[in-house]
Amino acid sequence: MKNILSIFAIALILVNTGCADFLEEDNRSNVTAEEFYATEEGYAALINSNYSALRNIYGKAPWMFMSGTDLYEEGRSPEPQGLSKYSQLNSSSEGVDFLYTNSYKAIQLANTAIYYADKTAPSPNIAQYVGEVRFLRANAYFLLVQSYGGVGIITDFIAEPILSFDRSSAEEVYSLIISELEIAMNEVSFGDYTGRVNKRAVENLLAKVHLTRAYEDFAESDDFAKAASYAENVIAGQGLNLSSEELWTPGNDMNEEVIFSVQFSPGSISSDPSEIGNQQQNYNGPYLGGSEVAGNAPYKTYNLLPTRFALDLFEETDERWYSTFMTEMYVRYYDYYDVADKSSLTVRDFYEPRWFTAQDSIDYMAAHPTAIYHSYGTTDPVGGIISGDRATMIVKKFDDPNSLFAGSGNGSSTRDFIISRLAETYLVAAEAYLGLGEAAKGLEKLNVVRQRAGVADATMSDFDLDYILDERARELLGENHRWFDLKRTGKLIERASAYNSWITPANFQGAGGNLKILRPIPQAALDLNQNKDFPQNPAYD
């Protein structure tokens, strides 16, 4: 296999430039990269930069992860139209290069770390470091292959732009990912999660990769079995011991159920929070800054709004309704977190749940006569006023009362971005067992998640792929999984068309009768490639 990388990615991200900036600021003695990375301190800094690359992938724009699905529609601020509607999706559309560019940045950083591993000072940590960056490189390729299909594979350190490159098949990319993870599993730590890749994180990603490949036409016969086995290894008898509310309590980001996350801290983003802070709160919920922090009336804006379908998925006893959404908003929004005894607080806005009766509404208003009452059906993007402050449902699970805010209004959070956690692993196991034809085992795994949520067990008559997707929606709303879930299971067209008011099946029609399931290879990458035989994805030819 020829190892190649696009000139588009390299020209934008050539890592030596970033390293030079780092050295210029912190090492003013004209030390070269070779000299710096040969030291234990320098190599550790390179490893840290690999982790930092995750912030650009997960902590910024969520469009490629969640737009154009059954769970989200556009809020006050517009989404990239191609990604949210598909009918306008082409190789030059806004946002289609996001994962292409940022994933190749991560790949080049990983290649650099692996290249310098043999050139650095002997250290007992080297093997562990290499295992960690193999995981990070595999994760980047997994995002690429799901989004674009086959892409260019590179595993070598690149010091200058490549002007001509080829495209590997999706099957080859999956083989690389699995090989990398199998090697990493024997190199990384076996210990508890501390923010760095460990064996549990590797096995968790292997479970997800095998589950995803199991739906491809080049799947191996044991992909579902391996997905279930790896997921079981990760679960290892551990229950879901935290409540849904505890799971998302600010300050509890390193809880016992977290398997892998992107780390943020106030010190690491204080110099430019709008650039490298976690934007998850901003895109999924309210913008809270300025006078709101001082305690005055909040200003709200929303980028991704839960659809009516998403809201309809919750039932009365589901604790995730209350841990996911801010159903009672106080005059000062953050009093929800900052005030232990809320009995004396005034409710400013109340968002009615689907199960409220007319009498429930009367009783609530009698107890809270000054509250603005938002009836069910008026808080989703179809029934609600998306341009109105506080008019639509607020996703609160990513709230950060300690947020830092940029002057431009692009607020950022210092909370960690949780990429993988134990409840999702249970659902991965459930789906893998269903694919294996062992539905009883799958149902058992899914019901562990439901039991923590306080809802009745699903029955065997309920248990199918659509039910799993519904459960994933309830459990993982806003966590950057949804587009990949629908694409993996072959449900993207069906469910987006049924539950997103902007989308019909016709929106997915592309060139030559091909469907827009994969995203297009960015046009800038094609234009800069001197190999003019490089194929675009069929729907965009």
Coordinates of C-alpha atoms in Angstrom, one line a residue:
M1 CA 0.0 0.0 0.0
K2 CA 1.4 3.4 -1.0
N3 CA 1.5 5.7 2.0
I4 CA 0.2 9.2 1.0
L5 CA -1.4 12.3 2.4
S6 CA -3.2 15.1 0.6
I7 CA -1.4 18.3 -0.2
F8 CA -4.6 20.0 1.1
A9 CA -4.1 18.5 4.6
I10 CA -0.4 18.9 4.6
A11 CA -0.4 22.5 3.4
L12 CA -2.7 23.5 6.1
I13 CA -1.3 21.5 9.0
L14 CA 2.3 20.8 8.4
V15 CA 3.2 20.0 11.9
N16 CA 6.8 21.3 11.8
T17 CA 5.3 24.8 11.6
G18 CA 3.4 24.3 14.8
C19 CA 6.4 22.8 16.5
A20 CA 8.5 25.7 15.4
D21 CA 6.1 28.1 17.0
F22 CA 6.2 26.1 20.2
L23 CA 10.0 26.1 20.2
E24 CA 10.2 29.8 19.4
E25 CA 8.1 30.6 22.4
D26 CA 9.6 28.2 24.9
N27 CA 13.0 27.3 23.6
R28 CA 14.9 30.3 22.4
S29 CA 18.3 28.7 21.7
N30 CA 17.7 27.6 18.1
V31 CA 17.1 24.0 19.1
T32 CA 16.0 21.9 16.2
A33 CA 13.0 19.5 16.3
E34 CA 15.4 16.6 16.2
E35 CA 17.3 17.8 19.2
F36 CA 14.3 18.8 21.2
Y37 CA 12.3 15.6 20.6
A38 CA 15.4 13.6 21.4
T39 CA 14.9 14.7 25.0
E40 CA 12.4 13.2 27.4
E41 CA 10.9 16.6 28.0
G42 CA 10.6 17.4 24.3
Y43 CA 9.1 14.0 23.4
A44 CA 6.5 14.3 26.2
A45 CA 5.6 17.7 24.8
L46 CA 5.0 16.1 21.4
I47 CA 2.8 13.5 22.9
N48 CA 0.8 16.2 24.6
S49 CA 0.3 18.0 21.3
N50 CA -1.3 14.8 20.0
Y51 CA -3.9 14.9 22.7
S52 CA -4.4 18.6 22.1
A53 CA -5.4 17.9 18.5
L54 CA -8.5 16.3 19.9
R55 CA -9.8 19.6 21.0
N56 CA -10.1 20.8 17.4
I57 CA -12.0 17.7 16.4
Y58 CA -14.5 17.4 19.2
G59 CA -14.5 20.8 21.0
K60 CA -15.5 22.9 18.0
A61 CA -18.2 22.8 15.3
P62 CA -20.5 19.8 15.7
W63 CA -22.1 19.9 12.3
M64 CA -20.6 16.7 10.8
F65 CA -21.5 14.8 13.9
M66 CA -25.1 15.8 14.4
S67 CA -26.6 18.0 11.6
G68 CA -29.0 16.5 9.1
T69 CA -30.3 13.7 11.5
D70 CA -33.5 12.8 13.2
L71 CA -32.6 14.5 16.5
Y72 CA -31.5 18.1 15.6
E73 CA -32.6 21.0 13.5
E74 CA -31.3 24.5 13.0
G75 CA -31.8 27.0 15.8
R76 CA -31.3 30.8 15.8
S77 CA -27.9 30.5 14.2
P78 CA -27.8 28.8 10.8
E79 CA -26.1 25.5 10.2
P80 CA -24.1 24.7 7.1
Q81 CA -26.9 24.1 4.7
G82 CA -25.3 21.2 2.8
L83 CA -24.7 19.2 6.0
S84 CA -28.1 20.0 7.4
K85 CA -30.3 19.5 4.3
Y86 CA -28.2 17.3 1.9
S87 CA -29.9 18.8 -1.2
Q88 CA -27.2 21.6 -1.2
L89 CA -24.3 19.2 -0.3
N90 CA -21.3 19.3 -2.6
S91 CA -17.6 19.2 -2.5
S92 CA -17.4 22.9 -1.9
S93 CA -20.1 23.1 0.8
E94 CA -19.4 24.8 4.1
G95 CA -18.1 22.5 6.7
V96 CA -17.5 19.3 4.6
D97 CA -13.7 19.7 5.1
F98 CA -13.9 19.9 8.9
L99 CA -13.1 16.3 9.7
Y100 CA -10.9 15.9 6.7
T101 CA -8.6 18.7 7.8
N102 CA -8.6 18.1 11.5
S103 CA -8.3 14.4 11.3
Y104 CA -5.2 14.7 9.1
K105 CA -3.7 17.1 11.5
A106 CA -4.0 14.5 14.2
I107 CA -2.6 11.8 11.9
Q108 CA 0.4 13.9 11.0
L109 CA 1.1 14.6 14.7
A110 CA 0.9 10.9 15.5
N111 CA 3.2 10.1 12.6
T112 CA 5.7 12.6 13.9
A113 CA 5.6 11.1 17.4
I114 CA 6.1 7.5 16.1
Y115 CA 8.9 8.7 13.9
Y116 CA 10.8 10.4 16.7
A117 CA 10.2 7.5 19.2
D118 CA 13.3 5.7 18.0
K119 CA 15.3 8.9 18.1
T120 CA 14.5 10.1 21.6
A121 CA 16.3 9.4 24.9
P122 CA 15.6 5.9 26.3
S123 CA 12.6 6.1 28.6
P124 CA 10.3 3.4 30.1
N125 CA 7.4 5.6 28.8
I126 CA 8.2 5.4 25.1
A127 CA 6.3 2.2 24.4
Q128 CA 3.3 3.6 26.3
Y129 CA 3.5 6.9 24.3
V130 CA 3.6 5.1 21.0
G131 CA 0.6 3.0 21.9
E132 CA -1.3 6.1 22.8
V133 CA -0.6 7.9 19.5
R134 CA -1.5 4.7 17.6
F135 CA -4.9 4.9 19.2
L136 CA -5.2 8.6 18.4
R137 CA -4.2 8.0 14.8
A138 CA -6.7 5.1 14.5
N139 CA -9.4 7.3 15.9
A140 CA -8.7 9.9 13.3
Y141 CA -8.9 7.4 10.5
F142 CA -12.1 6.0 11.9
L143 CA -13.7 9.4 11.7
L144 CA -12.4 9.8 8.1
V145 CA -13.5 6.4 6.8
Q146 CA -17.0 6.8 8.3
S147 CA -17.4 10.3 6.8
Y148 CA -15.7 10.0 3.4
G149 CA -15.2 6.3 2.8
G150 CA -11.8 5.3 1.5
V151 CA -9.1 8.0 2.0
G152 CA -5.4 8.4 1.5
I153 CA -3.4 6.4 4.1
I154 CA -0.2 7.7 5.5
T155 CA 1.8 6.2 8.3
D156 CA 5.1 7.9 7.7
F157 CA 6.4 11.2 9.0
I158 CA 6.0 13.9 6.3
A159 CA 8.3 16.9 6.2
E160 CA 7.0 18.6 3.1
P161 CA 3.8 18.7 1.0
I162 CA 3.0 15.8 -1.3
L163 CA 1.7 17.1 -4.7
S164 CA 0.1 13.8 -5.9
F165 CA -1.7 11.3 -3.9
D166 CA -3.9 8.2 -4.3
R167 CA -7.0 6.9 -2.6
S168 CA -7.1 3.7 -0.6
S169 CA -10.4 1.7 -0.2
A170 CA -12.5 1.8 2.9
E171 CA -11.7 -1.8 3.4
E172 CA -8.0 -1.0 3.6
V173 CA -8.6 1.9 6.0
Y174 CA -10.6 -0.3 8.4
S175 CA -7.8 -3.0 8.2
L176 CA -5.3 -0.3 9.2
I177 CA -7.5 1.0 12.1
I178 CA -7.9 -2.5 13.6
S179 CA -4.3 -3.3 13.2
E180 CA -3.2 -0.1 14.9
L181 CA -5.6 -0.7 17.8
E182 CA -4.5 -4.3 18.2
I183 CA -0.9 -3.2 18.5
A184 CA -1.8 -0.3 20.8
M185 CA -3.7 -2.6 23.1
N186 CA -0.5 -4.3 24.1
E187 CA 1.5 -1.1 24.5
V188 CA -0.7 1.2 26.6
S189 CA -1.3 1.2 30.3
F190 CA -3.7 -1.4 31.9
G191 CA -4.5 1.1 34.7
D192 CA -7.4 3.3 35.5
Y193 CA -8.4 6.2 33.2
T194 CA -6.5 9.4 34.1
G195 CA -7.0 11.3 30.9
R196 CA -4.5 9.3 28.8
V197 CA -5.3 6.3 26.5
N198 CA -5.4 3.0 28.4
K199 CA -6.3 -0.6 27.4
R200 CA -9.9 -0.1 28.2
A201 CA -10.2 2.9 25.8
V202 CA -8.5 0.9 23.1
E203 CA -10.8 -2.1 23.5
N204 CA -13.8 0.3 23.6
L205 CA -12.8 1.8 20.2
L206 CA -12.2 -1.7 18.8
A207 CA -15.7 -2.6 19.8
K208 CA -17.1 0.4 17.9
V209 CA -14.9 -0.2 14.9
H210 CA -15.9 -3.8 14.5
L211 CA -19.5 -3.0 15.1
T212 CA -19.4 -0.3 12.3
R213 CA -17.5 -2.6 9.9
A214 CA -20.0 -5.3 10.5
Y215 CA -22.6 -3.4 8.4
E216 CA -20.2 -2.9 5.4
D217 CA -20.2 -5.2 2.4
F218 CA -16.6 -6.1 3.1
A219 CA -17.4 -7.0 6.7
E220 CA -15.6 -9.9 8.3
S221 CA -17.8 -12.8 9.5
D222 CA -16.8 -12.3 13.1
D223 CA -17.2 -8.5 13.3
F224 CA -20.3 -8.6 15.4
A225 CA -18.8 -11.2 17.7
K226 CA -15.6 -9.2 18.2
A227 CA -17.6 -6.1 18.9
A228 CA -19.6 -7.9 21.6
S229 CA -16.4 -9.4 23.1
Y230 CA -14.5 -6.2 23.3
A231 CA -17.5 -4.4 24.7
E232 CA -17.8 -7.1 27.4
N233 CA -14.2 -6.7 28.2
V234 CA -14.7 -3.0 28.7
I235 CA -17.9 -3.5 30.8
A236 CA -16.1 -6.2 32.9
G237 CA -19.1 -6.4 35.3
Q238 CA -19.2 -2.7 36.1
G239 CA -22.7 -1.3 36.6
L240 CA -24.0 2.1 35.9
N241 CA -23.7 3.3 39.4
L242 CA -24.2 7.1 39.0
S243 CA -27.5 8.7 38.5
S244 CA -28.1 10.5 35.2
E245 CA -27.9 13.8 37.0
E246 CA -24.6 12.9 38.8
L247 CA -23.1 11.8 35.4
W248 CA -23.5 15.4 34.1
T249 CA -22.9 17.4 37.2
P250 CA -20.3 20.1 36.4
G251 CA -17.0 19.2 38.0
N252 CA -17.6 15.5 37.7
D253 CA -16.1 15.0 34.3
M254 CA -13.7 12.3 35.4
N255 CA -16.3 10.1 36.9
E256 CA -16.1 6.3 37.1
E257 CA -18.1 5.8 33.8
V258 CA -15.8 7.9 31.6
I259 CA -13.7 5.7 29.3
F260 CA -12.1 8.4 27.1
S261 CA -12.4 12.2 27.0
V262 CA -10.8 15.3 25.6
Q263 CA -9.2 17.2 28.5
F264 CA -9.7 20.9 29.0
S265 CA -8.6 23.2 31.9
P266 CA -8.8 27.0 32.6
G267 CA -5.1 27.4 32.4
S268 CA -4.9 25.7 29.0
I269 CA -7.4 27.9 27.3
S270 CA -7.2 31.2 29.1
S271 CA -5.0 32.8 26.4
D272 CA -7.6 32.4 23.6
P273 CA -10.7 30.6 24.8
S274 CA -12.7 31.1 21.6
E275 CA -10.0 29.2 19.7
I276 CA -9.3 26.2 21.8
G277 CA -12.0 25.9 24.5
N278 CA -14.8 23.4 24.5
Q279 CA -17.7 24.8 22.5
Q280 CA -20.1 21.9 23.3
Q281 CA -22.2 24.0 25.7
N282 CA -22.6 26.8 23.1
Y283 CA -23.8 24.7 20.3
N284 CA -26.2 22.5 22.3
G285 CA -27.6 24.9 24.8
P286 CA -27.7 28.5 25.8
Y287 CA -25.1 31.2 25.5
L288 CA -24.5 32.5 29.0
G289 CA -22.2 35.5 29.4
G290 CA -22.0 39.1 30.3
S291 CA -24.9 40.2 32.5
E292 CA -26.0 36.6 33.0
V293 CA -22.9 35.7 35.0
A294 CA -23.5 38.8 37.1
G295 CA -27.0 37.5 37.9
N296 CA -29.2 39.5 35.5
A297 CA -31.6 38.2 32.9
P298 CA -30.0 35.7 30.6
Y299 CA -29.5 36.1 26.8
K300 CA -30.1 32.8 25.1
T301 CA -29.2 31.5 21.7
Y302 CA -29.3 28.0 20.3
N303 CA -27.5 26.4 17.4
L304 CA -28.8 22.8 17.5
L305 CA -32.4 22.3 18.6
P306 CA -33.8 18.9 19.6
T307 CA -36.6 17.9 17.1
R308 CA -40.1 17.1 18.2
F309 CA -39.2 13.5 17.6
A310 CA -36.3 13.7 20.0
L311 CA -38.5 15.2 22.7
D312 CA -41.2 12.7 22.1
L313 CA -38.8 9.8 22.9
F314 CA -38.8 10.5 26.7
E315 CA -41.4 9.2 29.0
E316 CA -42.6 10.5 32.4
T317 CA -40.3 8.4 34.7
D318 CA -37.1 8.8 32.5
E319 CA -34.6 10.6 34.6
R320 CA -32.7 11.6 31.5
W321 CA -35.4 14.1 30.6
Y322 CA -34.4 16.1 33.7
S323 CA -30.6 15.5 33.4
T324 CA -30.6 16.4 29.7
F325 CA -33.0 19.4 29.6
M326 CA -33.3 22.6 31.7
T327 CA -37.0 22.2 32.4
E328 CA -37.1 24.9 35.1
M329 CA -35.0 28.0 34.5
Y330 CA -34.4 30.4 37.4
V331 CA -34.0 34.1 37.1
R332 CA -30.3 33.5 37.3
Y333 CA -29.7 30.5 35.1
Y334 CA -26.6 29.1 37.0
D335 CA -28.5 29.2 40.3
Y336 CA -29.5 25.7 39.3
Y337 CA -26.0 24.6 40.0
D338 CA -24.9 27.3 42.5
V339 CA -27.8 27.2 45.0
A340 CA -28.3 24.1 47.1
D341 CA -31.7 25.1 48.5
K342 CA -33.8 26.2 45.6
S343 CA -37.0 26.6 47.5
S344 CA -36.7 30.4 47.7
L345 CA -35.7 30.8 44.0
T346 CA -38.1 32.2 41.4
V347 CA -38.8 30.1 38.3
R348 CA -38.5 32.4 35.3
D349 CA -39.4 29.8 32.6
F350 CA -40.9 26.4 32.7
Y351 CA -40.9 23.9 29.9
E352 CA -43.8 21.5 29.9
P353 CA -43.1 17.8 29.4
R354 CA -45.2 15.7 27.0
W355 CA -47.0 13.9 29.8
F356 CA -48.5 16.9 31.6
T357 CA -52.2 16.9 31.8
A358 CA -54.4 20.1 31.8
Q359 CA -54.7 19.7 35.6
D360 CA -50.9 19.4 35.9
S361 CA -50.5 22.7 34.1
I362 CA -53.1 24.4 36.3
D363 CA -51.4 23.1 39.4
Y364 CA -47.9 24.2 38.2
M365 CA -49.0 27.8 37.4
A366 CA -50.8 28.0 40.8
A367 CA -47.5 27.2 42.5
H368 CA -45.4 29.4 40.2
P369 CA -47.6 32.3 39.1
T370 CA -44.9 34.5 37.7
A371 CA -43.3 31.8 35.5
I372 CA -43.4 31.9 31.8
Y373 CA -45.1 28.7 30.8
H374 CA -43.9 27.0 27.6
S375 CA -46.4 24.4 26.5
Y376 CA -45.3 21.2 25.0
G377 CA -45.2 21.5 21.2
T378 CA -44.1 25.1 21.3
T379 CA -40.5 24.4 22.3
D380 CA -39.2 22.4 19.3
P381 CA -37.9 24.0 16.1
V382 CA -41.2 23.4 14.2
G383 CA -43.6 24.6 16.9
G384 CA -41.3 27.1 18.6
I385 CA -40.0 30.5 17.9
I386 CA -36.4 29.7 17.2
S387 CA -35.3 33.4 17.2
G388 CA -36.8 34.0 20.7
D389 CA -34.8 34.1 23.9
R390 CA -35.7 31.1 26.0
A391 CA -38.5 30.0 23.7
T392 CA -37.1 26.6 22.8
M393 CA -36.0 23.6 24.8
I394 CA -32.5 24.0 26.4
V395 CA -30.0 21.1 26.5
K396 CA -28.3 21.6 29.8
K397 CA -26.1 18.5 30.2
F398 CA -23.0 20.3 29.0
D399 CA -23.5 23.5 31.1
D400 CA -20.4 24.9 32.6
P401 CA -20.9 27.5 35.4
N402 CA -17.2 28.3 35.2
S403 CA -17.2 29.1 31.5
L404 CA -14.8 31.6 30.0
F405 CA -16.2 33.8 27.3
A406 CA -14.6 35.5 24.4
G407 CA -15.4 39.1 23.6
S408 CA -17.0 38.1 20.3
G409 CA -19.6 36.1 22.1
N410 CA -18.1 32.8 21.2
G411 CA -18.2 31.4 24.7
S412 CA -16.1 28.4 25.6
S413 CA -16.2 25.9 28.3
T414 CA -13.4 24.2 30.3
R415 CA -15.4 21.0 30.9
D416 CA -14.0 17.9 29.3
F417 CA -15.6 16.5 26.2
I418 CA -16.6 13.0 26.9
I419 CA -16.0 10.9 23.8
S420 CA -16.8 7.5 25.2
R421 CA -18.6 6.3 28.4
L422 CA -19.8 3.1 29.9
A423 CA -23.5 3.5 29.1
E424 CA -22.7 3.7 25.4
T425 CA -20.6 0.6 25.7
Y426 CA -23.6 -1.3 27.0
L427 CA -25.6 -0.1 24.0
V428 CA -22.7 -1.1 21.6
A429 CA -22.9 -4.6 23.2
A430 CA -26.7 -4.6 22.8
E431 CA -26.4 -3.8 19.1
A432 CA -23.6 -6.3 18.5
Y433 CA -25.5 -9.1 20.2
L434 CA -28.6 -8.3 18.0
G435 CA -26.4 -8.5 14.9
L436 CA -25.1 -11.9 16.1
G437 CA -28.6 -13.2 16.5
E438 CA -28.4 -13.3 20.3
A439 CA -31.2 -10.9 21.0
A440 CA -31.7 -12.0 24.6
K441 CA -28.2 -11.0 25.5
G442 CA -28.5 -7.7 23.7
L443 CA -31.8 -6.9 25.4
E444 CA -30.2 -7.5 28.8
K445 CA -27.4 -5.0 28.0
L446 CA -29.9 -2.4 26.8
N447 CA -32.1 -2.8 29.9
V448 CA -29.1 -2.0 32.2
V449 CA -29.2 1.5 30.6
R450 CA -32.9 1.8 31.0
Q451 CA -32.9 0.7 34.6
R452 CA -30.5 3.5 35.5
A453 CA -32.8 5.9 33.8
G454 CA -35.7 4.8 35.9
V455 CA -37.9 3.4 33.0
A456 CA -39.4 0.0 32.5
D457 CA -37.4 -2.8 30.9
A458 CA -37.8 -3.1 27.1
T459 CA -39.3 -6.5 26.0
M460 CA -38.2 -8.9 23.4
S461 CA -41.0 -7.6 21.1
D462 CA -39.6 -4.1 21.4
F463 CA -36.0 -5.0 20.7
D464 CA -34.8 -4.2 17.2
L465 CA -32.4 -1.9 15.6
D466 CA -34.8 1.1 15.7
Y467 CA -35.4 0.6 19.4
I468 CA -31.6 0.6 20.0
L469 CA -31.3 3.9 18.0
D470 CA -34.1 5.4 20.1
E471 CA -32.4 4.3 23.3
R472 CA -29.1 5.8 22.0
A473 CA -31.0 9.0 21.3
R474 CA -32.3 9.2 24.8
E475 CA -29.0 8.3 26.4
L476 CA -26.5 10.2 24.1
L477 CA -28.3 13.3 23.0
G478 CA -25.8 16.0 22.0
E479 CA -22.7 13.7 22.4
N480 CA -21.6 13.8 18.7
H481 CA -22.7 10.3 17.8
R482 CA -25.9 10.6 15.9
W483 CA -24.9 11.0 12.3
F484 CA -22.5 8.1 12.6
D485 CA -25.1 6.0 14.3
L486 CA -27.6 6.5 11.4
K487 CA -25.0 6.1 8.7
R488 CA -23.6 2.9 10.4
T489 CA -27.0 1.2 10.6
G490 CA -28.2 2.2 7.2
K491 CA -31.0 4.3 8.7
L492 CA -29.8 7.8 7.7
I493 CA -32.2 8.4 4.9
E494 CA -35.2 6.8 6.5
R495 CA -35.0 8.5 9.9
A496 CA -33.7 11.9 8.8
S497 CA -36.5 12.1 6.2
A498 CA -39.2 10.9 8.7
Y499 CA -38.3 13.2 11.6
N500 CA -36.4 16.2 10.3
S501 CA -38.8 18.8 8.8
W502 CA -36.1 20.1 6.4
I503 CA -35.3 16.7 4.8
T504 CA -37.1 14.4 2.3
P505 CA -35.7 11.3 0.6
A506 CA -35.2 13.4 -2.5
N507 CA -32.6 15.5 -0.7
F508 CA -30.3 12.6 -0.7
Q509 CA -30.4 12.1 -4.5
G510 CA -27.0 12.7 -6.0
A511 CA -25.2 12.4 -9.4
G512 CA -25.9 9.3 -11.4
G513 CA -28.6 8.1 -9.0
N514 CA -26.1 7.7 -6.2
L515 CA -27.2 8.6 -2.7
K516 CA -25.4 11.2 -0.5
I517 CA -24.5 8.8 2.3
L518 CA -20.8 9.6 2.4
R519 CA -19.6 13.2 2.6
P520 CA -17.8 14.6 -0.5
I521 CA -14.0 14.7 -0.6
P522 CA -13.3 18.5 -0.2
Q523 CA -12.9 20.3 -3.5
A524 CA -9.7 22.1 -2.3
A525 CA -8.1 18.7 -1.8
L526 CA -9.0 17.6 -5.3
D527 CA -7.9 20.9 -6.9
L528 CA -4.5 20.7 -5.3
N529 CA -3.9 17.1 -6.2
Q530 CA -1.8 16.6 -9.4
N531 CA -3.2 13.0 -9.7
K532 CA -6.4 13.9 -11.6
D533 CA -7.5 10.3 -11.5
F534 CA -8.3 10.6 -7.8
P535 CA -12.0 9.7 -7.6
Q536 CA -14.7 11.8 -5.9
N537 CA -17.4 10.0 -4.0
P538 CA -20.0 8.9 -6.7
A539 CA -22.9 11.0 -5.5
Y540 CA -20.9 14.2 -6.2
D541 CA -19.3 13.5 -9.6

